[in-house]
Amino acid sequence: MNGIPYWRLSNFYFFYFASLGGLMPFWGLYLQNIGFNSQQIGELVAILLVTKLVAPNIWGWVADVSGKYLVWVRWGALLSFISFAGLVLDDSYWWYVFIIALFSFFWNAVLPLIETTTFAYLGDNAKRYSHIRLWGSVGFVFTVIGLGLFFEHFSILWLPYLLLLLFIGIWLSSLIIPEKIVHTSPQEQVSLSQIAFRPEVIALFMVFLLLQMSHSPYYIFYSIYLEDYAYSRDVIGWMWALGVIAEVGLFAISYWLLKRFSLAYLLTFTCLITALRWWLIANFVTSFPILVFAQLFHAISFGLYHAVAIQLIHQYFTGNLKSRGQALYSSISFGAGGALGSYLSGYSWEYLGAHWTYYAAMTLCLVAAAISLIWIRDKHIQDFRF
């Protein structure tokens, strides 16, 4: 990877996903500990995600127009740290609503811009993306294991302060990445609507939406779910880590998978395995070996999904749409899908219980698999077989 600042980019991914390693497994537990109920937790997490519908697109448009991305990454990282620090001032529900909305507006803009920068450096080596991205998964593993052990001995009320340290790490790591100015020729200037409203792209985003909706009960309530069944917090941390360790393994071999198999078939396979994962978690929470087996499917439900999705977005959205393509992926998948799933799963968890919530998640995956199988075909996408 000559000419690519491999370790500087990897360092950024490490800190960014390390912060997710604090938010995803422990944020729900923290909110529960300070007195919020399941419905409020679902709403607060939905707010964290709903800004993905707006922020990445605004920041992506600005970055695409300027041709510079790192300067906006740095501002987003710094302002997300400053705004998140406001949480330590009060713990009322409406204060949290305001601060989380403000924080996530900046924080959610950062990742799509760094993805665009990474692909700009990779150029014709786009399929090598996962070799850089896997360091984000390593950061997640370190954090989730470390915090799991930490919270066995110390109060989870320390979580916001520990997250602030990681947010500072994100900002500092953004300062050492050299700017990659992207120029597009007039021939590459394409209207966003020309790509985004193609039937196969609409179907693709629908699959992304449903898959991420299905993950919401896992991201928000999995730690609470395990704690309700008497699993300790260090075990919970290790369970999260196991899933991401499997994800790292997937990223390591994804280059071979993307060369060998159709992206359309891999996407359908991902939907089906994810459905199986939620069914296992719903029915076998008291069986530790089966629960461990289900966690290994994170390699497919997130690792393979993201590797395939990012390649499809990179293929469709080229030229002056590079950053906005990544922003749309983030907005529709993690934003709309995550927010809608979080909001609905909060109510479902409160009134229907854990098992029916995971059954609903499984159903969403099966619908996504049907859409993928029917509409996402090789003939729609150029260069599907590498």
Short mmCIF file of C-alpha atoms in Angstrom, two decimals:
data_model
loop_
_atom_site.label_atom_id
_atom_site.label_comp_id
_atom_site.label_asym_id
_atom_site.label_seq_id
_atom_site.Cartn_x
_atom_site.Cartn_y
_atom_site.Cartn_z
CA MET A 1 0.00 0.00 0.00
CA ASN A 2 2.60 2.48 -1.10
CA GLY A 3 1.55 6.10 -0.67
CA ILE A 4 -1.31 5.20 1.67
CA PRO A 5 -1.01 6.44 5.30
CA TYR A 6 -2.03 2.98 6.50
CA TRP A 7 -1.20 3.32 10.19
CA ARG A 8 -2.55 6.86 10.50
CA LEU A 9 -5.89 5.85 9.01
CA SER A 10 -5.92 2.64 11.07
CA ASN A 11 -5.25 4.67 14.21
CA PHE A 12 -8.34 6.78 13.54
CA TYR A 13 -10.53 3.71 13.01
CA PHE A 14 -9.11 2.24 16.22
CA PHE A 15 -10.21 5.19 18.38
CA TYR A 16 -13.52 5.74 16.61
CA PHE A 17 -14.70 2.17 17.07
CA ALA A 18 -13.15 1.99 20.53
CA SER A 19 -15.66 4.70 21.48
CA LEU A 20 -18.42 2.51 20.03
CA GLY A 21 -17.08 -0.27 22.23
CA GLY A 22 -18.04 1.90 25.18
CA LEU A 23 -21.35 3.13 23.82
CA MET A 24 -22.94 -0.01 22.39
CA PRO A 25 -22.52 -2.56 25.20
CA PHE A 26 -22.70 -0.21 28.19
CA TRP A 27 -24.75 2.85 27.23
CA GLY A 28 -28.05 1.09 27.87
CA LEU A 29 -26.80 -0.15 31.24
CA TYR A 30 -25.62 3.34 32.13
CA LEU A 31 -28.96 4.92 31.20
CA GLN A 32 -30.80 2.26 33.19
CA ASN A 33 -28.51 2.89 36.17
CA ILE A 34 -29.31 6.62 36.28
CA GLY A 35 -33.03 5.90 36.29
CA PHE A 36 -34.35 5.73 32.72
CA ASN A 37 -36.84 3.01 31.78
CA SER A 38 -36.74 0.82 28.65
CA GLN A 39 -38.95 3.18 26.65
CA GLN A 40 -36.80 6.20 27.50
CA ILE A 41 -33.61 4.25 26.73
CA GLY A 42 -34.99 3.32 23.31
CA GLU A 43 -35.91 6.95 22.64
CA LEU A 44 -32.51 8.29 23.72
CA VAL A 45 -30.66 5.81 21.54
CA ALA A 46 -33.00 6.66 18.67
CA ILE A 47 -32.02 10.33 19.04
CA LEU A 48 -28.37 9.31 18.92
CA LEU A 49 -29.06 7.64 15.60
CA VAL A 50 -31.71 9.87 14.01
CA THR A 51 -29.22 12.67 13.41
CA LYS A 52 -27.53 10.29 10.95
CA LEU A 53 -30.43 11.13 8.64
CA VAL A 54 -29.29 14.76 8.45
CA ALA A 55 -25.73 15.32 9.65
CA PRO A 56 -23.76 13.09 7.23
CA ASN A 57 -25.61 14.51 4.23
CA ILE A 58 -25.00 18.13 5.23
CA TRP A 59 -21.34 17.55 6.02
CA GLY A 60 -20.91 15.27 2.99
CA TRP A 61 -22.27 17.93 0.65
CA VAL A 62 -19.91 20.55 2.09
CA ALA A 63 -16.95 18.18 1.80
CA ASP A 64 -17.78 17.16 -1.78
CA VAL A 65 -18.10 20.80 -2.84
CA SER A 66 -14.79 21.77 -1.22
CA GLY A 67 -12.96 18.60 -2.26
CA LYS A 68 -11.48 18.42 1.25
CA TYR A 69 -12.59 15.96 3.92
CA LEU A 70 -10.10 15.92 6.79
CA VAL A 71 -10.75 19.49 7.86
CA TRP A 72 -14.41 18.62 8.46
CA VAL A 73 -13.48 15.38 10.20
CA ARG A 74 -11.33 17.37 12.63
CA TRP A 75 -14.06 19.90 13.37
CA GLY A 76 -16.65 17.17 13.80
CA ALA A 77 -14.44 15.22 16.19
CA LEU A 78 -13.60 18.28 18.31
CA LEU A 79 -17.19 19.55 18.53
CA SER A 80 -18.53 16.09 19.39
CA PHE A 81 -16.10 15.95 22.35
CA ILE A 82 -17.12 19.41 23.58
CA SER A 83 -20.85 18.72 23.30
CA PHE A 84 -20.68 15.26 24.93
CA ALA A 85 -18.94 16.82 27.92
CA GLY A 86 -22.24 18.57 28.66
CA LEU A 87 -23.72 15.28 29.91
CA VAL A 88 -21.81 15.56 33.17
CA LEU A 89 -23.74 18.73 34.09
CA ASP A 90 -27.19 17.17 34.56
CA ASP A 91 -28.90 13.78 34.31
CA SER A 92 -32.50 14.82 33.54
CA TYR A 93 -34.24 13.24 30.55
CA TRP A 94 -34.71 16.43 28.52
CA TRP A 95 -31.14 17.56 29.13
CA TYR A 96 -29.96 14.21 27.78
CA VAL A 97 -32.25 14.62 24.76
CA PHE A 98 -30.64 18.00 23.97
CA ILE A 99 -27.03 16.99 24.56
CA ILE A 100 -27.27 13.68 22.69
CA ALA A 101 -28.88 15.40 19.70
CA LEU A 102 -26.13 18.05 19.66
CA PHE A 103 -23.30 15.55 20.16
CA SER A 104 -24.53 13.11 17.54
CA PHE A 105 -24.95 15.85 14.92
CA PHE A 106 -21.17 16.29 14.96
CA TRP A 107 -20.13 12.71 15.75
CA ASN A 108 -22.27 11.07 13.07
CA ALA A 109 -20.68 13.22 10.36
CA VAL A 110 -17.15 11.99 11.03
CA LEU A 111 -17.16 8.37 9.86
CA PRO A 112 -18.57 8.82 6.30
CA LEU A 113 -15.95 11.52 5.66
CA ILE A 114 -13.09 9.35 6.86
CA GLU A 115 -14.43 6.49 4.72
CA THR A 116 -14.31 8.76 1.68
CA THR A 117 -10.74 9.77 2.56
CA THR A 118 -9.73 6.13 2.91
CA PHE A 119 -11.14 5.20 -0.49
CA ALA A 120 -9.50 8.27 -2.03
CA TYR A 121 -6.14 6.98 -0.82
CA LEU A 122 -6.88 3.37 -1.83
CA GLY A 123 -7.80 4.28 -5.41
CA ASP A 124 -7.83 1.09 -7.49
CA ASN A 125 -7.12 -0.97 -4.35
CA ALA A 126 -10.62 -0.40 -2.92
CA LYS A 127 -11.06 -4.05 -1.99
CA ARG A 128 -8.16 -3.61 0.47
CA TYR A 129 -10.38 -1.34 2.56
CA SER A 130 -11.09 -4.06 5.12
CA HIS A 131 -7.38 -4.36 5.95
CA ILE A 132 -7.53 -0.81 7.34
CA ARG A 133 -11.04 -1.05 8.77
CA LEU A 134 -10.24 -4.15 10.83
CA TRP A 135 -8.24 -1.96 13.25
CA GLY A 136 -11.52 -0.32 14.19
CA SER A 137 -12.76 -3.73 15.25
CA VAL A 138 -9.57 -4.26 17.25
CA GLY A 139 -10.23 -0.97 19.07
CA PHE A 140 -13.78 -2.09 19.82
CA VAL A 141 -12.50 -5.38 21.29
CA PHE A 142 -9.93 -3.68 23.53
CA THR A 143 -12.52 -1.26 24.89
CA VAL A 144 -15.34 -3.70 25.43
CA ILE A 145 -13.10 -6.18 27.27
CA GLY A 146 -11.40 -3.47 29.31
CA LEU A 147 -14.61 -1.73 30.32
CA GLY A 148 -16.29 -5.04 31.09
CA LEU A 149 -13.54 -5.78 33.61
CA PHE A 150 -13.52 -2.18 34.87
CA PHE A 151 -17.24 -2.12 35.59
CA GLU A 152 -17.00 -5.31 37.61
CA HIS A 153 -15.08 -3.28 40.21
CA PHE A 154 -16.13 0.33 39.62
CA SER A 155 -19.41 2.13 39.05
CA ILE A 156 -20.78 2.38 35.53
CA LEU A 157 -21.28 6.08 36.28
CA TRP A 158 -17.66 6.47 35.13
CA LEU A 159 -18.72 5.68 31.56
CA PRO A 160 -19.17 9.28 30.26
CA TYR A 161 -15.71 10.29 31.52
CA LEU A 162 -14.04 7.27 29.91
CA LEU A 163 -15.83 7.98 26.63
CA LEU A 164 -14.54 11.55 26.70
CA LEU A 165 -10.98 10.20 26.72
CA LEU A 166 -11.74 8.15 23.61
CA PHE A 167 -13.35 11.14 21.87
CA ILE A 168 -10.17 13.12 22.48
CA GLY A 169 -8.26 10.21 20.91
CA ILE A 170 -10.45 10.46 17.79
CA TRP A 171 -9.71 14.15 17.42
CA LEU A 172 -5.96 13.76 17.98
CA SER A 173 -5.74 10.89 15.51
CA SER A 174 -7.51 13.00 12.86
CA LEU A 175 -4.76 15.64 13.15
CA ILE A 176 -2.02 13.30 11.93
CA ILE A 177 -3.79 12.13 8.74
CA PRO A 178 -2.66 14.16 5.69
CA GLU A 179 -5.47 15.76 3.69
CA LYS A 180 -6.32 14.04 0.41
CA ILE A 181 -7.79 16.62 -1.97
CA VAL A 182 -10.17 14.98 -4.43
CA HIS A 183 -10.66 16.48 -7.88
CA THR A 184 -13.44 15.39 -10.23
CA SER A 185 -13.59 16.01 -13.95
CA PRO A 186 -16.72 17.45 -15.61
CA GLN A 187 -17.41 13.97 -17.02
CA GLU A 188 -17.67 12.64 -13.43
CA GLN A 189 -20.23 15.24 -12.37
CA VAL A 190 -23.43 13.24 -11.82
CA SER A 191 -26.73 14.20 -10.24
CA LEU A 192 -27.41 12.43 -6.94
CA SER A 193 -30.97 11.64 -8.02
CA GLN A 194 -29.70 9.86 -11.15
CA ILE A 195 -28.11 7.21 -8.94
CA ALA A 196 -30.17 7.22 -5.75
CA PHE A 197 -33.53 6.67 -7.47
CA ARG A 198 -32.50 3.73 -9.59
CA PRO A 199 -34.74 0.75 -8.63
CA GLU A 200 -31.81 -1.50 -7.69
CA VAL A 201 -30.32 1.23 -5.47
CA ILE A 202 -33.66 1.78 -3.74
CA ALA A 203 -33.90 -1.98 -3.14
CA LEU A 204 -30.32 -1.98 -1.84
CA PHE A 205 -31.02 0.79 0.65
CA MET A 206 -34.20 -1.01 1.74
CA VAL A 207 -32.11 -4.07 2.60
CA PHE A 208 -29.69 -1.86 4.54
CA LEU A 209 -32.59 -0.25 6.43
CA LEU A 210 -34.21 -3.53 7.47
CA LEU A 211 -30.95 -5.18 8.51
CA GLN A 212 -30.00 -2.28 10.75
CA MET A 213 -33.50 -2.12 12.25
CA SER A 214 -33.08 -5.78 13.17
CA HIS A 215 -29.85 -5.03 15.05
CA SER A 216 -31.45 -2.50 17.41
CA PRO A 217 -32.57 -4.97 20.12
CA TYR A 218 -29.04 -6.32 20.12
CA TYR A 219 -27.24 -2.98 20.27
CA ILE A 220 -29.51 -1.48 22.94
CA PHE A 221 -30.74 -4.33 25.10
CA TYR A 222 -28.33 -7.26 24.68
CA SER A 223 -26.31 -6.32 27.78
CA ILE A 224 -29.49 -5.76 29.80
CA TYR A 225 -30.86 -9.06 28.46
CA LEU A 226 -27.79 -11.00 29.59
CA GLU A 227 -27.68 -9.26 32.97
CA ASP A 228 -31.33 -10.23 33.53
CA TYR A 229 -30.23 -13.85 33.13
CA ALA A 230 -27.45 -13.43 35.73
CA TYR A 231 -24.46 -13.03 33.40
CA SER A 232 -21.75 -10.87 34.99
CA ARG A 233 -20.56 -7.65 33.37
CA ASP A 234 -17.13 -9.02 32.56
CA VAL A 235 -18.77 -11.98 30.79
CA ILE A 236 -21.04 -9.52 28.96
CA GLY A 237 -17.95 -7.59 27.88
CA TRP A 238 -16.30 -10.77 26.63
CA MET A 239 -19.43 -11.72 24.69
CA TRP A 240 -19.39 -8.40 22.87
CA ALA A 241 -15.67 -8.81 22.27
CA LEU A 242 -16.14 -12.31 20.88
CA GLY A 243 -18.51 -11.02 18.23
CA VAL A 244 -16.07 -8.34 17.14
CA ILE A 245 -13.09 -10.74 17.21
CA ALA A 246 -15.05 -12.87 14.75
CA GLU A 247 -15.65 -9.69 12.74
CA VAL A 248 -11.89 -9.02 12.63
CA GLY A 249 -11.38 -12.52 11.23
CA LEU A 250 -13.97 -11.84 8.56
CA PHE A 251 -12.34 -8.57 7.55
CA ALA A 252 -9.03 -10.41 7.24
CA ILE A 253 -10.46 -12.79 4.62
CA SER A 254 -13.02 -10.46 3.03
CA TYR A 255 -10.67 -9.60 0.14
CA TRP A 256 -10.79 -13.25 -0.92
CA LEU A 257 -14.58 -13.48 -0.44
CA LEU A 258 -15.23 -10.34 -2.49
CA LYS A 259 -13.11 -11.74 -5.33
CA ARG A 260 -14.71 -15.18 -5.22
CA PHE A 261 -18.44 -14.55 -4.73
CA SER A 262 -21.13 -12.27 -6.11
CA LEU A 263 -21.89 -9.32 -3.85
CA ALA A 264 -25.62 -9.93 -4.40
CA TYR A 265 -25.37 -13.51 -3.15
CA LEU A 266 -23.24 -12.48 -0.18
CA LEU A 267 -25.83 -9.85 0.78
CA THR A 268 -28.68 -12.40 0.72
CA PHE A 269 -26.57 -14.86 2.72
CA THR A 270 -25.91 -12.14 5.30
CA CYS A 271 -29.66 -11.52 5.75
CA LEU A 272 -30.39 -15.21 6.33
CA ILE A 273 -27.55 -15.76 8.81
CA THR A 274 -28.58 -12.62 10.73
CA ALA A 275 -32.15 -13.97 11.00
CA LEU A 276 -30.75 -17.22 12.42
CA ARG A 277 -28.65 -15.26 14.89
CA TRP A 278 -31.66 -13.43 16.38
CA TRP A 279 -33.63 -16.69 16.59
CA LEU A 280 -30.83 -18.34 18.56
CA ILE A 281 -30.51 -15.39 20.95
CA ALA A 282 -34.29 -15.35 21.52
CA ASN A 283 -34.54 -19.05 22.34
CA PHE A 284 -31.24 -20.09 23.91
CA VAL A 285 -30.17 -17.25 26.22
CA THR A 286 -29.76 -19.74 29.09
CA SER A 287 -27.44 -21.96 27.02
CA PHE A 288 -23.99 -20.37 27.15
CA PRO A 289 -22.46 -22.56 24.38
CA ILE A 290 -25.28 -21.70 21.93
CA LEU A 291 -25.08 -18.04 22.91
CA VAL A 292 -21.35 -18.11 22.14
CA PHE A 293 -22.08 -19.77 18.79
CA ALA A 294 -24.64 -17.06 17.98
CA GLN A 295 -22.09 -14.33 18.79
CA LEU A 296 -19.73 -15.72 16.17
CA PHE A 297 -22.38 -14.80 13.59
CA HIS A 298 -21.47 -11.16 14.17
CA ALA A 299 -18.75 -11.83 11.62
CA ILE A 300 -21.55 -12.19 9.06
CA SER A 301 -24.31 -9.91 10.37
CA PHE A 302 -21.99 -6.91 10.60
CA GLY A 303 -18.54 -7.78 9.21
CA LEU A 304 -19.59 -9.32 5.91
CA TYR A 305 -22.57 -6.99 5.60
CA HIS A 306 -20.38 -3.88 5.95
CA ALA A 307 -17.67 -5.22 3.63
CA VAL A 308 -20.27 -5.90 0.91
CA ALA A 309 -22.25 -2.69 1.50
CA ILE A 310 -19.23 -0.41 1.37
CA GLN A 311 -18.13 -1.95 -1.95
CA LEU A 312 -21.57 -1.51 -3.49
CA ILE A 313 -21.75 2.12 -2.38
CA HIS A 314 -18.26 2.75 -3.73
CA GLN A 315 -19.25 1.26 -7.09
CA TYR A 316 -22.49 3.20 -7.46
CA PHE A 317 -21.50 6.61 -6.10
CA THR A 318 -18.46 7.87 -7.96
CA GLY A 319 -17.02 11.21 -9.02
CA ASN A 320 -18.60 14.14 -7.22
CA LEU A 321 -20.90 11.81 -5.23
CA LYS A 322 -18.26 9.88 -3.28
CA SER A 323 -18.87 11.49 0.10
CA ARG A 324 -22.62 11.80 -0.38
CA GLY A 325 -22.84 8.12 -1.27
CA GLN A 326 -21.15 7.22 2.01
CA ALA A 327 -23.41 9.71 3.78
CA LEU A 328 -26.55 8.14 2.30
CA TYR A 329 -25.35 4.69 3.37
CA SER A 330 -24.76 5.97 6.89
CA SER A 331 -28.05 7.91 6.97
CA ILE A 332 -30.34 5.20 5.68
CA SER A 333 -28.66 2.18 7.23
CA PHE A 334 -27.34 3.25 10.62
CA GLY A 335 -29.44 6.44 10.81
CA ALA A 336 -32.99 5.65 9.70
CA GLY A 337 -32.66 1.92 10.33
CA GLY A 338 -30.98 2.35 13.69
CA ALA A 339 -33.29 5.14 14.89
CA LEU A 340 -36.53 3.48 13.80
CA GLY A 341 -35.38 0.14 15.17
CA SER A 342 -34.30 1.69 18.47
CA TYR A 343 -37.58 3.53 18.92
CA LEU A 344 -39.74 0.50 18.11
CA SER A 345 -37.63 -1.98 20.07
CA GLY A 346 -37.87 0.22 23.17
CA TYR A 347 -41.66 -0.12 23.11
CA SER A 348 -41.52 -3.77 22.07
CA TRP A 349 -39.10 -4.64 24.87
CA GLU A 350 -41.27 -2.80 27.40
CA TYR A 351 -44.64 -4.29 26.40
CA LEU A 352 -43.94 -7.55 24.51
CA GLY A 353 -40.71 -8.69 26.10
CA ALA A 354 -37.31 -9.80 24.86
CA HIS A 355 -38.29 -12.94 22.97
CA TRP A 356 -40.95 -11.35 20.76
CA THR A 357 -38.64 -8.41 20.10
CA TYR A 358 -35.96 -10.72 18.73
CA TYR A 359 -38.58 -12.62 16.71
CA ALA A 360 -39.56 -9.30 15.11
CA ALA A 361 -35.89 -8.65 14.32
CA MET A 362 -35.65 -12.07 12.70
CA THR A 363 -38.70 -11.31 10.55
CA LEU A 364 -37.13 -8.07 9.29
CA CYS A 365 -34.06 -10.03 8.16
CA LEU A 366 -36.18 -12.53 6.25
CA VAL A 367 -37.96 -9.69 4.43
CA ALA A 368 -34.55 -8.16 3.62
CA ALA A 369 -33.37 -11.52 2.27
CA ALA A 370 -36.39 -11.70 -0.04
CA ILE A 371 -35.76 -8.17 -1.37
CA SER A 372 -32.09 -8.95 -1.91
CA LEU A 373 -32.84 -12.22 -3.67
CA ILE A 374 -35.46 -10.70 -6.00
CA TRP A 375 -34.05 -7.26 -6.84
CA ILE A 376 -30.30 -7.26 -6.16
CA ARG A 377 -28.89 -9.23 -9.08
CA ASP A 378 -25.54 -9.29 -10.83
CA LYS A 379 -27.01 -7.85 -14.02
CA HIS A 380 -27.78 -4.61 -12.17
CA ILE A 381 -24.23 -4.03 -11.03
CA GLN A 382 -21.14 -3.75 -13.15
CA ASP A 383 -18.08 -5.82 -12.23
CA PHE A 384 -19.87 -7.94 -9.65
CA ARG A 385 -17.42 -10.80 -10.05
CA PHE A 386 -13.90 -9.61 -9.54
#
